[in-house]
Amino acid sequence: MCGIIGFAGREQAAPILLDGLARMEYRGYDSAGIAVRSETKGLQVKKAKGRLQVLSDLTHGGADLEGTLGIGHTRWATHGEPNDINAHPHVSENGQIALVHNGIIENYLEIKEQLQRHGVKFTSDTDSEVVAQLLEFHYNECHNMLEAVGRVLRRIEGSYAFGIICSDYPNALIAARKDSPLILGYGENGNYIASDVTAVIKYTRDVVYMEDGEIAVVTPESIDVFDSEMNPLEKKHSQVDWDVSAAEKGGYAHFMFKEIMEQPEAIRKTVSPRIRDGRVVLDDVSMTVDYVKNISRIFIIACGSSYHVGMVSKYNWERLLRRPVQVDLASEFRYSDPLVDENTLVIVISQSGETLDTMAAMREAKRRGARTLAIVNVVGSSIAREADDVLYTWAGPEIAVATTKAYSTQLVLMDLIGLYLADLLGTVEKSEYDAILTEMQLLPEKMSHFLEHFEDVQYFASRYFNHNSIFFIGRNLDYAMGLEGSLKLKEISYIHSEAYASGELKHGTISLIEPGTLVVALGTYAALFDKAMSNVVEVKARGAEVLAVTTESFKEKMEKTADSTIVVPDTHPILQPSLGVVPLQLFAYYVALQRGCDIDKPRNLAKSVTVE
Ligand code: F6R
C-alpha cells in the first residue's frame, strides 16, 4: 500500500527519494510524487499518475529538483481516483507546507467544511490534503511547525504516517505515526524516514521503529523523537540484519520466481533453530503447561494467503491437539462479537505485520481477554510489537505482491507450534511427533529436488494458460491448499478461478463444468485419496480437462484418470501441503508470464494492506 520516504541530508534529495520509492514499489501504488526544498527555489513538487518511471522521466531522475531536504510518496488510491492531482505530496494553499500521508483520516469531511468556511480552497479529493491545509491553518496561528503538527494530531481521527516539510524550515522534516508504519533511518550522509526498511537499507541499517503517537524531527545531523505531549523520548535502535541483495532480483526475471526458489532456504531458517535434541523449542513463547491445558478454544485470524495457512492449520491442529480450532477472516472476526475469553488462544498470522484488519482483530481479541500469539515475517512491525507473544518466520524480505516464501514459512511454523502444543497437552504419540519432526527437517531438500524440475510446470502452464475459468478441487488439506493455489492464479494472471472442497461440487458448482473446463485436482492427502479420485472421475465424465497434483505414492493411480499429472515428493501427511503448494505457485507464475501480466505488481493489489 502507500509508501513514504523522506530525507534530510547533505546530498541531493530527489534521486534518493526516487530510489527509495522504487524499492517500495512492491507495496502497490497507482501514482507517485516528490517534494524537495531548496534555498533558492523554495518548495518544488512533482507528481504523476502511473508507474514511478513516469515521475522519474518527468524529473530527469530527480536532477530537475534541487535541494537536500525532501519527501516522497507512492499512493494507492482510497479517497479520490488515481490522478496527478490526488497524488501526494499535498501542498497547503500558500505553497509553504508539503505533506505525504499513509492511512485514512476519518473526520476529514468535517474538517474540510470547517476550513472551507474560513475560505480555504481545496484542489484534490483526498483526506490527506485536508491535513496539509489544517497544518497551514494552525501554523499561521502559532508560527511553530512542531506545535502546529501537535494541534493537527489532536484534531484528526483515523490512521496515519506523515512526512512533512515546510519552506520556513530549511533543514528539518517532521514525521508522525498512528496505526501506519514508519521507521527512522540514521545514515552517514543524512537521516531518513520510510514506510519500511527496504527503502533505506541501501543507505543505512541503523533504524528506529516509531510507535503510535510519536512525532520525530529529522535533520541532517540528528533525529529527535517526542511523545504526544512533546516530551523527548530515548528510542531503542535496531540493526537490520538482512543484506541489500535480499531485496533485489539478483538475476531473476521476477521477485516472485526468486522467492519461490528461496523457499527451501527460508523453511530451513524458520525450522532449524526451533528444533533442538529432537524437540520443538519455542524460546520466545512463554506458555506454561497449566495455561495450555486450560485453553478451551483456539482462533486463527488472518487475511488472504495467511488465512489459507490458517485453513491448513485448522485441520492439522485439531488432529494433533484435539481442541476446537476456528479460522476466521480478520475483517469478519472483528465485527462478529466473537466468543473469546481468557481461556481462548488467538493466533494471528501476517507476513507484513501491518495488515490493518488483522491488527484490529488482534486488538479486539486482546480487549476480550484472550492471549495473542502473532506469526509475523517483518521484524518490528506493528502486529509483532502488540501481540503478547511473537514468533518470526525467517523468510527474509518478500517483495513480490503475491506471497510465496512467507506462506511456506508460516505453514511450517504453524506445524511446529501445533506439535509444541500437542506435546504439552500429551495428545500426540511420541512416534508421530518424531516422524513429523524428522520429515520437517527433510522438507527443504525435498522441495529443492522438486524445484530442480520447474520446467515441467512451465510446460503445463503453456498448455493451459488460455483458459478463462479454472477450478481447484481437493479434500481436507488438499482443499485448504487449493484455496491458496486458486488465489495465486487469480491475483497475478487475472483468470477467474475458484477452489472447492471436492465433495461440495455436486451441490451446485458441478453445473459450471463443461467440455474443456480446466480442473486442477489436488490428490496429495493420502487418507482421502480414493474419495478425491471419485470426484476427479465425476468432472472428467462431464468433459473437464484435469491437471492433477499428487504424490509419488499415488502417481500411478492418478495418471490413469487425469489428463496431466504433476508429482511432488511424499512426506508426512501433515506436511504435504508444504510440498503440494509449490507447483501451484509455479503454475500461477508461468500462466501469468504467458499472459504477459505484471507479475510482481498485479493490478489493484498492495503488498501490505493498511486500510480497512
Ligand atoms: C496473496 C497475498 C495476500 C496476503 C494478505 C495478508 O498472495 O499476499 O492475500 O496474504 O493481504 O497479508 P499479511 O500476511 O501481510 O497480513
CSV table of N, CA, C and O and ligand atoms in Angstrom, one decimal, residues 302-308 349-356 358 375 383 398 400-404 406 410 484 487-488 491 605-609, ligand 1:
chain,number,residue,atom,x,y,z
A,302,ALA,N,-6.5,-14.2,10.2
A,302,ALA,CA,-5.6,-13.6,9.2
A,302,ALA,C,-6.4,-13.2,8.0
A,302,ALA,O,-7.7,-13.4,8.0
A,303,CYS,N,-5.7,-12.7,7.0
A,303,CYS,CA,-6.3,-12.3,5.7
A,303,CYS,C,-5.6,-13.1,4.6
A,303,CYS,O,-4.4,-13.3,4.7
A,304,GLY,N,-6.3,-13.2,3.5
A,304,GLY,CA,-5.7,-13.7,2.2
A,304,GLY,C,-4.9,-15.0,2.4
A,304,GLY,O,-5.4,-16.0,3.0
A,305,SER,N,-3.7,-15.0,1.9
A,305,SER,CA,-2.9,-16.2,1.9
A,305,SER,C,-2.6,-16.7,3.4
A,305,SER,O,-2.5,-17.9,3.7
A,306,SER,N,-2.4,-15.7,4.2
A,306,SER,CA,-2.2,-16.0,5.6
A,306,SER,C,-3.4,-16.8,6.2
A,306,SER,O,-3.2,-17.7,7.0
A,307,TYR,N,-4.6,-16.4,5.8
A,307,TYR,CA,-5.8,-17.1,6.2
A,307,TYR,C,-5.8,-18.5,5.7
A,307,TYR,O,-6.2,-19.4,6.4
A,308,HIS,N,-5.2,-18.7,4.5
A,308,HIS,CA,-5.2,-20.0,3.9
A,308,HIS,C,-4.2,-20.9,4.7
A,308,HIS,O,-4.4,-22.1,4.8
A,349,ILE,N,-1.9,-14.4,12.0
A,349,ILE,CA,-0.8,-14.6,11.1
A,349,ILE,C,-0.7,-13.5,10.1
A,349,ILE,O,-1.7,-13.1,9.5
A,350,SER,N,0.5,-12.9,9.9
A,350,SER,CA,0.6,-11.8,9.0
A,350,SER,C,2.1,-11.7,8.5
A,350,SER,O,3.0,-11.6,9.3
A,351,GLN,N,2.3,-11.8,7.2
A,351,GLN,CA,3.6,-11.6,6.7
A,351,GLN,C,4.1,-10.2,7.0
A,351,GLN,O,5.2,-10.0,7.6
A,352,SER,N,3.3,-9.2,6.7
A,352,SER,CA,3.8,-7.8,6.8
A,352,SER,C,3.8,-7.3,8.3
A,352,SER,O,4.5,-6.4,8.7
A,353,GLY,N,2.8,-7.9,9.0
A,353,GLY,CA,2.7,-7.4,10.4
A,353,GLY,C,2.0,-6.1,10.5
A,353,GLY,O,2.0,-5.4,11.5
A,354,GLU,N,1.5,-5.6,9.3
A,354,GLU,CA,0.9,-4.3,9.3
A,354,GLU,C,-0.6,-4.3,8.8
A,354,GLU,O,-1.2,-3.3,8.7
A,355,THR,N,-1.1,-5.5,8.4
A,355,THR,CA,-2.4,-5.6,7.9
A,355,THR,C,-3.4,-5.0,8.9
A,355,THR,O,-3.6,-5.6,10.0
A,356,LEU,N,-4.1,-4.0,8.5
A,356,LEU,CA,-5.0,-3.3,9.4
A,356,LEU,C,-6.1,-4.2,10.0
A,356,LEU,O,-6.4,-4.2,11.2
A,358,THR,N,-6.1,-7.4,10.4
A,358,THR,CA,-5.6,-8.4,11.3
A,358,THR,C,-5.2,-7.7,12.6
A,358,THR,O,-5.4,-8.2,13.7
A,375,ILE,N,2.3,-14.6,14.3
A,375,ILE,CA,3.2,-15.2,13.4
A,375,ILE,C,3.5,-14.2,12.4
A,375,ILE,O,2.6,-13.9,11.6
A,383,ILE,N,2.1,-5.5,14.4
A,383,ILE,CA,1.4,-6.6,15.0
A,383,ILE,C,2.4,-7.4,15.9
A,383,ILE,O,2.1,-7.8,17.0
A,398,GLU,N,10.1,-10.1,1.6
A,398,GLU,CA,9.3,-10.7,0.5
A,398,GLU,C,8.8,-9.4,-0.3
A,398,GLU,O,8.1,-8.6,0.2
A,400,ALA,N,7.7,-9.5,-3.9
A,400,ALA,CA,6.5,-9.8,-4.9
A,400,ALA,C,5.2,-9.6,-4.1
A,400,ALA,O,5.1,-10.0,-2.9
A,401,VAL,N,4.2,-9.0,-4.7
A,401,VAL,CA,2.9,-8.8,-4.0
A,401,VAL,C,2.3,-10.2,-3.7
A,401,VAL,O,1.8,-10.4,-2.6
A,402,ALA,N,2.4,-11.1,-4.6
A,402,ALA,CA,1.9,-12.5,-4.3
A,402,ALA,C,2.8,-13.2,-3.4
A,402,ALA,O,4.0,-13.4,-3.7
A,403,THR,N,2.4,-13.6,-2.2
A,403,THR,CA,3.2,-14.2,-1.3
A,403,THR,C,3.5,-15.7,-1.7
A,403,THR,O,2.7,-16.4,-2.2
A,404,THR,N,4.8,-16.1,-1.4
A,404,THR,CA,5.1,-17.5,-1.7
A,404,THR,C,6.0,-18.0,-0.5
A,404,THR,O,5.5,-18.8,0.3
A,406,ALA,N,6.8,-16.5,2.2
A,406,ALA,CA,6.2,-16.2,3.6
A,406,ALA,C,5.1,-17.2,3.9
A,406,ALA,O,5.0,-17.7,5.0
A,410,GLN,N,5.2,-19.6,7.1
A,410,GLN,CA,4.1,-19.6,8.0
A,410,GLN,C,3.5,-21.0,8.3
A,410,GLN,O,3.3,-21.4,9.4
A,484,GLU,N,-5.3,-21.6,-1.7
A,484,GLU,CA,-4.1,-20.8,-2.0
A,484,GLU,C,-3.7,-20.9,-3.5
A,484,GLU,O,-3.4,-19.9,-4.1
A,487,LEU,N,-6.1,-18.6,-5.3
A,487,LEU,CA,-5.8,-17.2,-5.1
A,487,LEU,C,-4.5,-16.7,-5.9
A,487,LEU,O,-4.5,-15.7,-6.5
A,488,LYS,N,-3.5,-17.6,-5.8
A,488,LYS,CA,-2.2,-17.2,-6.5
A,488,LYS,C,-2.5,-17.0,-8.0
A,488,LYS,O,-2.1,-16.0,-8.6
A,491,GLU,N,-4.8,-13.8,-8.7
A,491,GLU,CA,-4.3,-12.4,-8.4
A,491,GLU,C,-3.2,-12.0,-9.4
A,491,GLU,O,-3.1,-10.8,-9.7
A,605,LEU,N,-3.6,-4.3,-6.5
A,605,LEU,CA,-3.2,-5.0,-5.3
A,605,LEU,C,-2.1,-4.3,-4.6
A,605,LEU,O,-1.3,-3.6,-5.2
A,606,ALA,N,-2.0,-4.4,-3.3
A,606,ALA,CA,-0.9,-3.8,-2.5
A,606,ALA,C,-0.3,-4.9,-1.6
A,606,ALA,O,-0.9,-5.9,-1.3
A,607,LYS,N,1.0,-4.8,-1.3
A,607,LYS,CA,1.7,-5.8,-0.5
A,607,LYS,C,1.2,-5.7,0.9
A,607,LYS,O,1.0,-6.8,1.6
A,608,SER,N,1.2,-4.5,1.5
A,608,SER,CA,0.7,-4.5,2.9
A,608,SER,C,-0.5,-3.6,3.0
A,608,SER,O,-0.5,-2.5,2.6
A,609,VAL,N,-1.6,-4.2,3.4
A,609,VAL,CA,-2.9,-3.6,3.3
A,609,VAL,C,-3.2,-2.9,4.6
A,609,VAL,O,-3.8,-3.5,5.5
B,1,F6R,C1,-1.7,-13.1,-1.6
B,1,F6R,C2,-1.3,-12.2,-0.5
B,1,F6R,C3,-2.4,-11.6,0.4
B,1,F6R,C4,-1.9,-11.5,1.8
B,1,F6R,C5,-2.9,-10.8,2.7
B,1,F6R,C6,-2.4,-10.7,4.1
B,1,F6R,O1,-0.7,-13.5,-2.3
B,1,F6R,O2,-0.2,-11.9,-0.4
B,1,F6R,O3,-3.5,-12.3,0.3
B,1,F6R,O4,-1.6,-12.8,2.3
B,1,F6R,O5,-3.0,-9.5,2.2
B,1,F6R,O6,-1.2,-10.0,4.3
B,1,F6R,P1,-0.3,-10.2,5.5
B,1,F6R,O7,0.1,-11.6,5.6
B,1,F6R,O8,0.8,-9.3,5.4
B,1,F6R,O9,-1.2,-9.8,6.7
